[in-house]
Amino acid sequence: MPIKINLILTSLLLCLGLSAQQVGHTTITFVDSSRNNRPIVTEVYYPATSAGDNTPMTTGVFPLIAFGHGFVMSVGAYQNFWDLLVPEGYILALPTTESGFAPSHANFGKDLAFLITTIQSSGAGTLIPSTSVGTTSAIMGHSMGGGSAFLAAKDNAAITTLVSFAAANTNPSSIGASQYISVPTLLFSGVNDCVTPPSQQQDIMYDSTAATYKTQLNILGGGHCFFANSNLACTFGESTCSPSPTITRAAQQSATNDFLKLWLAYFLKNDCPKAQEFQDSLSVSSRINYRQSQPIACVSGITDTHVTPPPFKIFPNPVKSLVNVEAEAVLFGSVYTVYNSTGKLVLTGKIDAATTVIEFSNLPGGIYLFSVGGNLKQTFKMIKE
């Protein structure tokens, strides 16, 4: 977007009393000690006080999204996503790993999962402290990255939702992994996708997933590559098969963006009206067809559109030995999970009384993520002294 237009939009927002989130960027190499100190070079885009590299972060707390790239595609092809979502108040982390011609899908899935738990618990360098990272998160990806997102989300209670774009079946199989996914799942497909035909890939993933809330959106006339910006590798691959897209890249991204923003605003920000907008858009849009396990909707009785009070309390925090969980009856029988900062499940059990006591004394000191399951799952950071 030209600088002049940016200035006009910024001035308009200020006149309306709104603040314009700028897109900051930094490159960080994370290290996964559990995989022989595997380096994970990651491009991180975040709400900043001014656009550019290594600029100060805007004050606030923002949900986290880890995004996986497609086969031999650079992360630069996905600028459309960070230009869309960072101004909306999200942090995007895009690992550059497994970009060659012989990628390890298993490692790529683990990279995506690792980034979620690591950035939530420890932040991303000096620019993005953990206190600026929200407790809700999404794993997203395109093509190979979309399939790897299923691997990352398998049995992963640390994430809030999964979103894929023209997801490809991977090795190990993302279709096989989908049966273990219970978080709300949104699949985007292009009806004219000849690279990963929906009938052979995303349709099966949708049918297989165990998610209670799942939606598959089929972009009419949409292709495989148009979910991203122009990229030589993807364009070449798509040129070798048929059918071809019958809509423009801009049209496909516009249809995608409208639904994506509503889904994320609801599941990552608890913005209740966005759930109804999502459902309304499904019923009236002429740009898509869809299928859905059940409509998404706010929990009855919740009126606050941004902050949903959790139906439980946990204390003390920090903890030395015992944690008390005081829960409302609606949570009786729900499973709780505790993950360490590397994403490893260390404790699990059931909430079966008004007060449940959890033993933390055998865990080493550090940061943990405590969650209780459910559609609007709440996750809290716990510090073990």
Tab-separated table of C-alpha atoms in Angstrom:
chain	number	residue	atom	x	y	z
A	1	MET	CA	0.000	0.000	0.000
A	2	PRO	CA	1.505	3.425	-0.943
A	3	ILE	CA	2.701	5.594	1.927
A	4	LYS	CA	0.198	8.334	1.054
A	5	ILE	CA	-2.747	5.952	1.385
A	6	ASN	CA	-1.367	4.624	4.669
A	7	LEU	CA	-1.206	8.170	6.030
A	8	ILE	CA	-4.761	8.920	4.903
A	9	LEU	CA	-6.082	5.754	6.571
A	10	THR	CA	-4.149	6.462	9.759
A	11	SER	CA	-5.493	10.036	9.878
A	12	LEU	CA	-9.032	8.782	9.339
A	13	LEU	CA	-8.708	6.282	12.168
A	14	LEU	CA	-7.381	8.961	14.498
A	15	CYS	CA	-10.272	11.264	13.604
A	16	LEU	CA	-12.669	8.478	14.479
A	17	GLY	CA	-10.956	7.975	17.825
A	18	LEU	CA	-9.400	4.656	16.809
A	19	SER	CA	-5.744	3.633	16.995
A	20	ALA	CA	-4.000	2.092	14.004
A	21	GLN	CA	-1.845	-0.904	14.909
A	22	GLN	CA	1.378	-0.848	12.932
A	23	VAL	CA	3.190	-3.993	11.798
A	24	GLY	CA	6.500	-4.584	13.538
A	25	HIS	CA	8.888	-7.362	12.545
A	26	THR	CA	11.785	-9.210	14.091
A	27	THR	CA	13.731	-12.387	13.285
A	28	ILE	CA	14.434	-14.762	16.163
A	29	THR	CA	16.168	-18.128	16.312
A	30	PHE	CA	14.476	-20.281	18.918
A	31	VAL	CA	16.217	-23.440	20.145
A	32	ASP	CA	14.371	-26.647	21.009
A	33	SER	CA	16.596	-28.438	23.502
A	34	SER	CA	14.390	-31.545	23.397
A	35	ARG	CA	15.386	-32.113	19.743
A	36	ASN	CA	19.183	-31.870	19.925
A	37	ASN	CA	19.065	-28.078	20.251
A	38	ARG	CA	17.194	-27.720	16.967
A	39	PRO	CA	17.336	-24.109	15.734
A	40	ILE	CA	14.008	-22.684	14.582
A	41	VAL	CA	14.547	-19.444	12.676
A	42	THR	CA	11.264	-17.561	12.893
A	43	GLU	CA	9.891	-14.360	11.379
A	44	VAL	CA	7.699	-12.693	13.995
A	45	TYR	CA	5.218	-9.925	13.157
A	46	TYR	CA	3.565	-8.024	15.989
A	47	PRO	CA	1.532	-4.885	16.815
A	48	ALA	CA	4.074	-2.073	17.044
A	49	THR	CA	4.201	1.641	17.777
A	50	SER	CA	5.619	2.177	14.279
A	51	ALA	CA	6.037	-0.062	11.249
A	52	GLY	CA	9.412	-1.633	10.545
A	53	ASP	CA	12.075	-3.982	11.834
A	54	ASN	CA	12.683	-4.274	15.591
A	55	THR	CA	10.370	-1.400	16.488
A	56	PRO	CA	8.832	-1.196	19.982
A	57	MET	CA	5.760	-3.295	20.616
A	58	THR	CA	2.410	-1.643	21.295
A	59	THR	CA	1.183	-1.852	24.873
A	60	GLY	CA	-1.363	-4.612	25.287
A	61	VAL	CA	-1.909	-8.367	25.380
A	62	PHE	CA	-2.321	-10.134	22.036
A	63	PRO	CA	-3.288	-13.671	20.974
A	64	LEU	CA	-0.565	-15.724	19.283
A	65	ILE	CA	-0.707	-17.430	15.887
A	66	ALA	CA	1.917	-19.855	14.538
A	67	PHE	CA	1.732	-20.185	10.740
A	68	GLY	CA	3.264	-22.934	8.588
A	69	HIS	CA	4.376	-22.236	4.997
A	70	GLY	CA	3.766	-24.400	1.948
A	71	PHE	CA	6.174	-26.763	0.183
A	72	VAL	CA	9.306	-24.853	-1.024
A	73	MET	CA	7.457	-21.594	-0.382
A	74	SER	CA	9.105	-18.731	1.472
A	75	VAL	CA	7.297	-17.127	4.384
A	76	GLY	CA	7.293	-13.876	2.409
A	77	ALA	CA	4.442	-15.298	0.315
A	78	TYR	CA	2.180	-14.906	3.349
A	79	GLN	CA	2.441	-11.159	3.829
A	80	ASN	CA	-1.291	-11.021	3.139
A	81	PHE	CA	-1.863	-12.752	6.484
A	82	TRP	CA	0.307	-10.538	8.654
A	83	ASP	CA	-0.951	-7.403	6.886
A	84	LEU	CA	-4.482	-8.587	7.693
A	85	LEU	CA	-4.093	-9.890	11.234
A	86	VAL	CA	-1.393	-7.870	12.999
A	87	PRO	CA	-3.411	-4.610	12.726
A	88	GLU	CA	-6.311	-6.569	14.236
A	89	GLY	CA	-4.176	-7.238	17.322
A	90	TYR	CA	-2.466	-10.611	16.782
A	91	ILE	CA	1.135	-11.808	16.951
A	92	LEU	CA	2.190	-14.014	14.010
A	93	ALA	CA	5.171	-16.373	14.176
A	94	LEU	CA	6.244	-18.001	10.894
A	95	PRO	CA	9.034	-20.604	11.143
A	96	THR	CA	11.330	-20.750	8.097
A	97	THR	CA	12.345	-24.354	8.746
A	98	GLU	CA	11.746	-27.301	6.354
A	99	SER	CA	11.806	-25.070	3.279
A	100	GLY	CA	13.802	-27.447	1.053
A	101	PHE	CA	12.788	-30.203	-1.351
A	102	ALA	CA	12.919	-32.956	1.285
A	103	PRO	CA	11.062	-31.474	4.279
A	104	SER	CA	10.353	-33.339	7.490
A	105	HIS	CA	6.664	-32.811	8.111
A	106	ALA	CA	6.998	-34.298	11.588
A	107	ASN	CA	9.629	-31.741	12.565
A	108	PHE	CA	7.670	-28.904	10.981
A	109	GLY	CA	4.602	-29.803	13.034
A	110	LYS	CA	6.729	-29.919	16.172
A	111	ASP	CA	8.223	-26.525	15.302
A	112	LEU	CA	4.748	-24.972	15.125
A	113	ALA	CA	3.707	-26.496	18.447
A	114	PHE	CA	7.008	-25.486	20.067
A	115	LEU	CA	6.590	-21.851	19.045
A	116	ILE	CA	3.181	-21.640	20.705
A	117	THR	CA	4.301	-22.944	24.090
A	118	THR	CA	7.661	-21.170	24.039
A	119	ILE	CA	6.415	-17.719	23.044
A	120	GLN	CA	3.478	-17.928	25.446
A	121	SER	CA	5.726	-18.892	28.334
A	122	SER	CA	8.896	-16.923	27.546
A	123	GLY	CA	8.018	-14.320	24.927
A	124	ALA	CA	9.962	-13.676	21.725
A	125	GLY	CA	13.199	-11.876	22.421
A	126	THR	CA	13.392	-8.531	24.160
A	127	LEU	CA	10.730	-6.885	21.994
A	128	ILE	CA	7.872	-9.266	22.837
A	129	PRO	CA	7.729	-10.160	26.555
A	130	SER	CA	5.595	-13.073	27.710
A	131	THR	CA	3.315	-10.603	29.501
A	132	SER	CA	2.273	-9.251	26.073
A	133	VAL	CA	1.318	-12.696	24.782
A	134	GLY	CA	-2.230	-13.837	25.427
A	135	THR	CA	-3.297	-17.256	26.684
A	136	THR	CA	-5.307	-18.034	23.526
A	137	SER	CA	-3.542	-19.212	20.386
A	138	ALA	CA	-4.042	-20.626	16.905
A	139	ILE	CA	-1.994	-22.905	14.701
A	140	MET	CA	-2.518	-22.131	11.021
A	141	GLY	CA	-0.865	-23.139	7.778
A	142	HIS	CA	-1.118	-23.394	4.004
A	143	SER	CA	-0.669	-26.538	1.892
A	144	MET	CA	2.185	-28.498	3.530
A	145	GLY	CA	1.992	-26.075	6.444
A	146	GLY	CA	-1.747	-26.678	6.707
A	147	GLY	CA	-1.185	-30.422	6.946
A	148	SER	CA	1.634	-29.912	9.436
A	149	ALA	CA	-0.733	-27.769	11.518
A	150	PHE	CA	-2.811	-30.918	12.049
A	151	LEU	CA	0.320	-32.717	13.280
A	152	ALA	CA	1.022	-29.798	15.639
A	153	ALA	CA	-2.535	-29.745	16.964
A	154	LYS	CA	-2.733	-33.491	17.626
A	155	ASP	CA	-3.443	-34.022	21.348
A	156	ASN	CA	-2.294	-30.433	21.943
A	157	ALA	CA	-4.237	-28.743	24.726
A	158	ALA	CA	-2.035	-25.655	24.591
A	159	ILE	CA	-3.812	-24.254	21.512
A	160	THR	CA	-7.283	-22.763	21.185
A	161	THR	CA	-8.092	-23.330	17.520
A	162	LEU	CA	-6.743	-24.791	14.267
A	163	VAL	CA	-7.145	-23.113	10.853
A	164	SER	CA	-5.847	-24.584	7.590
A	165	PHE	CA	-5.756	-23.352	3.996
A	166	ALA	CA	-5.724	-25.987	1.209
A	167	ALA	CA	-4.150	-28.415	3.674
A	168	ALA	CA	-2.078	-31.230	2.163
A	169	ASN	CA	-1.855	-34.709	3.601
A	170	THR	CA	1.585	-35.133	5.121
A	171	ASN	CA	3.953	-37.886	6.231
A	172	PRO	CA	3.132	-38.780	8.981
A	173	SER	CA	-0.464	-38.400	7.893
A	174	SER	CA	-2.346	-35.253	8.824
A	175	ILE	CA	-5.511	-37.164	7.982
A	176	GLY	CA	-4.544	-39.730	10.597
A	177	ALA	CA	-3.716	-36.987	13.101
A	178	SER	CA	-7.071	-35.277	12.595
A	179	GLN	CA	-8.945	-37.921	14.570
A	180	TYR	CA	-7.082	-36.760	17.687
A	181	ILE	CA	-7.935	-33.079	17.272
A	182	SER	CA	-10.664	-31.709	19.507
A	183	VAL	CA	-10.083	-27.930	19.337
A	184	PRO	CA	-12.405	-25.842	17.110
A	185	THR	CA	-11.235	-26.372	13.528
A	186	LEU	CA	-11.746	-24.265	10.402
A	187	LEU	CA	-10.685	-25.646	7.013
A	188	PHE	CA	-10.504	-23.475	3.901
A	189	SER	CA	-10.592	-25.215	0.518
A	190	GLY	CA	-10.535	-24.010	-3.070
A	191	VAL	CA	-13.160	-25.741	-5.197
A	192	ASN	CA	-10.779	-25.569	-8.210
A	193	ASP	CA	-7.706	-26.705	-6.254
A	194	CYS	CA	-5.886	-29.256	-8.433
A	195	VAL	CA	-2.789	-29.471	-6.194
A	196	THR	CA	-4.550	-30.712	-3.070
A	197	PRO	CA	-8.052	-31.570	-4.339
A	198	PRO	CA	-10.535	-31.177	-1.471
A	199	SER	CA	-12.139	-34.570	-2.152
A	200	GLN	CA	-8.755	-36.241	-1.628
A	201	GLN	CA	-7.412	-34.069	1.193
A	202	GLN	CA	-9.431	-31.518	3.197
A	203	ASP	CA	-12.793	-33.299	2.898
A	204	ILE	CA	-11.276	-36.357	4.556
A	205	MET	CA	-9.597	-34.261	7.244
A	206	TYR	CA	-12.916	-32.607	8.038
A	207	ASP	CA	-14.719	-35.953	8.224
A	208	SER	CA	-11.979	-37.443	10.412
A	209	THR	CA	-11.424	-34.691	12.947
A	210	ALA	CA	-12.868	-35.176	16.419
A	211	ALA	CA	-13.528	-31.455	16.867
A	212	THR	CA	-16.940	-30.656	18.282
A	213	TYR	CA	-16.949	-27.355	16.415
A	214	LYS	CA	-15.674	-27.686	12.867
A	215	THR	CA	-16.412	-25.852	9.641
A	216	GLN	CA	-15.177	-26.393	6.089
A	217	LEU	CA	-15.403	-23.383	3.783
A	218	ASN	CA	-15.112	-24.024	0.044
A	219	ILE	CA	-14.194	-20.926	-1.982
A	220	LEU	CA	-16.128	-21.140	-5.263
A	221	GLY	CA	-13.692	-20.989	-8.186
A	222	GLY	CA	-10.781	-20.780	-5.749
A	223	GLY	CA	-7.445	-22.467	-6.331
A	224	HIS	CA	-4.534	-23.707	-4.282
A	225	CYS	CA	-2.006	-20.883	-4.496
A	226	PHE	CA	-4.339	-17.895	-4.228
A	227	PHE	CA	-4.581	-18.281	-0.433
A	228	ALA	CA	-1.080	-16.761	-0.459
A	229	ASN	CA	0.548	-13.980	-2.432
A	230	SER	CA	2.277	-14.672	-5.745
A	231	ASN	CA	5.003	-17.298	-5.396
A	232	LEU	CA	6.925	-18.908	-8.245
A	233	ALA	CA	7.120	-22.418	-6.765
A	234	CYS	CA	3.414	-22.651	-6.013
A	235	THR	CA	2.393	-21.080	-9.316
A	236	PHE	CA	4.545	-23.549	-11.257
A	237	GLY	CA	3.055	-26.516	-9.415
A	238	GLU	CA	-0.480	-25.330	-10.033
A	239	SER	CA	0.237	-24.750	-13.724
A	240	THR	CA	0.904	-28.467	-14.228
A	241	CYS	CA	-2.620	-29.608	-13.314
A	242	SER	CA	-6.244	-28.687	-13.791
A	243	PRO	CA	-8.774	-27.246	-13.120
A	244	SER	CA	-7.445	-23.709	-12.753
A	245	PRO	CA	-8.917	-20.991	-10.544
A	246	THR	CA	-11.788	-19.058	-12.101
A	247	ILE	CA	-11.605	-16.122	-9.685
A	248	THR	CA	-8.786	-13.697	-8.982
A	249	ARG	CA	-6.288	-13.926	-6.152
A	250	ALA	CA	-7.794	-10.774	-4.652
A	251	ALA	CA	-11.298	-12.261	-4.734
A	252	GLN	CA	-10.176	-15.495	-3.086
A	253	GLN	CA	-8.295	-13.667	-0.352
A	254	SER	CA	-11.211	-11.298	0.242
A	255	ALA	CA	-13.614	-14.192	0.798
A	256	THR	CA	-11.093	-15.937	3.034
A	257	ASN	CA	-10.308	-12.842	5.089
A	258	ASP	CA	-13.926	-12.055	5.902
A	259	PHE	CA	-14.519	-15.431	7.521
A	260	LEU	CA	-11.053	-15.787	9.043
A	261	LYS	CA	-11.286	-12.520	10.976
A	262	LEU	CA	-14.665	-13.437	12.443
A	263	TRP	CA	-13.548	-16.940	13.489
A	264	LEU	CA	-10.375	-15.693	15.189
A	265	ALA	CA	-12.121	-12.781	16.887
A	266	TYR	CA	-14.564	-15.196	18.462
A	267	PHE	CA	-12.249	-18.028	19.480
A	268	LEU	CA	-9.134	-16.009	20.348
A	269	LYS	CA	-10.756	-12.845	21.733
A	270	ASN	CA	-14.122	-14.152	22.959
A	271	ASP	CA	-15.835	-11.461	20.860
A	272	CYS	CA	-19.323	-12.950	21.024
A	273	PRO	CA	-21.079	-10.962	18.269
A	274	LYS	CA	-18.486	-12.212	15.785
A	275	ALA	CA	-19.821	-15.759	16.196
A	276	GLN	CA	-23.247	-14.702	14.962
A	277	GLU	CA	-21.683	-12.645	12.160
A	278	PHE	CA	-19.777	-15.753	11.086
A	279	GLN	CA	-22.967	-17.797	10.997
A	280	ASP	CA	-24.887	-15.060	9.183
A	281	SER	CA	-22.145	-14.764	6.579
A	282	LEU	CA	-22.212	-18.507	5.965
A	283	SER	CA	-25.919	-18.380	5.168
A	284	VAL	CA	-25.841	-15.413	2.781
A	285	SER	CA	-22.454	-15.505	1.035
A	286	SER	CA	-22.524	-16.282	-2.671
A	287	ARG	CA	-18.758	-16.797	-2.719
A	288	ILE	CA	-18.630	-20.061	-0.787
A	289	ASN	CA	-20.351	-23.284	0.053
A	290	TYR	CA	-19.747	-24.951	3.353
A	291	ARG	CA	-20.478	-27.709	5.820
A	292	GLN	CA	-20.446	-27.476	9.593
A	293	SER	CA	-20.770	-29.834	12.541
A	294	GLN	CA	-22.857	-27.293	14.475
A	295	PRO	CA	-23.158	-23.504	14.592
A	296	ILE	CA	-20.719	-21.590	16.756
A	297	ALA	CA	-22.380	-19.431	19.376
A	298	CYS	CA	-21.602	-17.727	22.653
A	299	VAL	CA	-22.223	-19.575	25.884
A	300	SER	CA	-25.724	-18.718	27.099
A	301	GLY	CA	-25.780	-15.856	29.540
A	302	ILE	CA	-22.411	-14.368	28.616
A	303	THR	CA	-22.832	-10.752	27.563
A	304	ASP	CA	-19.306	-9.349	27.812
A	305	THR	CA	-17.964	-9.438	24.253
A	306	HIS	CA	-14.278	-9.359	25.137
A	307	VAL	CA	-13.666	-10.945	28.507
A	308	THR	CA	-15.352	-14.181	29.528
A	309	PRO	CA	-14.993	-14.799	33.269
A	310	PRO	CA	-13.588	-18.318	33.736
A	311	PRO	CA	-15.878	-20.717	35.637
A	312	PHE	CA	-12.993	-21.595	37.960
A	313	LYS	CA	-10.256	-20.054	40.097
A	314	ILE	CA	-6.724	-21.353	40.610
A	315	PHE	CA	-4.463	-20.385	43.494
A	316	PRO	CA	-1.838	-19.823	44.736
A	317	ASN	CA	0.206	-18.578	41.792
A	318	PRO	CA	3.216	-18.793	42.050
A	319	VAL	CA	2.909	-22.232	43.611
A	320	LYS	CA	5.298	-24.243	45.748
A	321	SER	CA	3.451	-27.521	46.275
A	322	LEU	CA	-0.370	-27.586	46.107
A	323	VAL	CA	-2.715	-25.822	43.675
A	324	ASN	CA	-6.383	-25.340	44.512
A	325	VAL	CA	-8.934	-25.252	41.703
A	326	GLU	CA	-12.322	-23.896	42.718
A	327	ALA	CA	-14.783	-24.765	39.927
A	328	GLU	CA	-18.438	-24.241	39.158
A	329	ALA	CA	-20.626	-27.310	38.714
A	330	VAL	CA	-20.669	-26.826	34.923
A	331	LEU	CA	-17.043	-28.006	34.864
A	332	PHE	CA	-17.500	-31.165	36.956
A	333	GLY	CA	-16.138	-34.058	34.927
A	334	SER	CA	-13.969	-31.815	32.730
A	335	VAL	CA	-10.368	-32.773	32.120
A	336	TYR	CA	-7.593	-30.432	33.215
A	337	THR	CA	-4.103	-30.479	31.712
A	338	VAL	CA	-0.758	-28.998	32.704
A	339	TYR	CA	1.975	-28.520	30.082
A	340	ASN	CA	5.549	-27.402	30.705
A	341	SER	CA	7.269	-24.688	28.660
A	342	THR	CA	8.405	-27.198	26.004
A	343	GLY	CA	4.841	-28.366	25.369
A	344	LYS	CA	5.144	-31.658	27.252
A	345	LEU	CA	2.072	-32.860	29.137
A	346	VAL	CA	3.139	-33.250	32.775
A	347	LEU	CA	-0.153	-33.504	34.670
A	348	THR	CA	-3.739	-34.357	33.851
A	349	GLY	CA	-6.870	-35.243	35.776
A	350	LYS	CA	-10.552	-34.421	36.252
A	351	ILE	CA	-12.376	-31.601	37.980
A	352	ASP	CA	-14.758	-33.621	40.145
A	353	ALA	CA	-15.646	-31.304	43.027
A	354	ALA	CA	-16.099	-27.683	43.981
A	355	THR	CA	-12.452	-27.718	45.074
A	356	THR	CA	-9.831	-29.905	43.412
A	357	VAL	CA	-6.302	-30.048	44.814
A	358	ILE	CA	-3.424	-30.667	42.381
A	359	GLU	CA	0.045	-31.720	43.503
A	360	PHE	CA	2.806	-29.591	41.949
A	361	SER	CA	5.583	-30.446	44.397
A	362	ASN	CA	7.189	-33.053	42.116
A	363	LEU	CA	7.517	-30.626	39.198
A	364	PRO	CA	10.703	-28.597	38.684
A	365	GLY	CA	10.576	-24.828	38.939
A	366	GLY	CA	9.469	-22.996	35.830
A	367	ILE	CA	6.466	-21.823	33.806
A	368	TYR	CA	3.482	-24.106	33.139
A	369	LEU	CA	0.237	-23.783	31.188
A	370	PHE	CA	-2.882	-24.926	33.042
A	371	SER	CA	-6.074	-25.544	31.028
A	372	VAL	CA	-9.546	-26.870	31.563
A	373	GLY	CA	-11.226	-28.231	28.417
A	374	GLY	CA	-14.328	-26.896	26.741
A	375	ASN	CA	-15.371	-24.791	23.778
A	376	LEU	CA	-14.173	-21.518	25.283
A	377	LYS	CA	-11.189	-23.100	27.006
A	378	GLN	CA	-9.323	-20.884	29.439
A	379	THR	CA	-5.560	-21.300	29.761
A	380	PHE	CA	-3.475	-19.798	32.542
A	381	LYS	CA	0.235	-19.416	33.095
A	382	MET	CA	1.402	-20.982	36.345
A	383	ILE	CA	4.790	-20.339	37.935
A	384	LYS	CA	6.321	-23.162	40.018
A	385	GLU	CA	8.840	-21.845	42.515
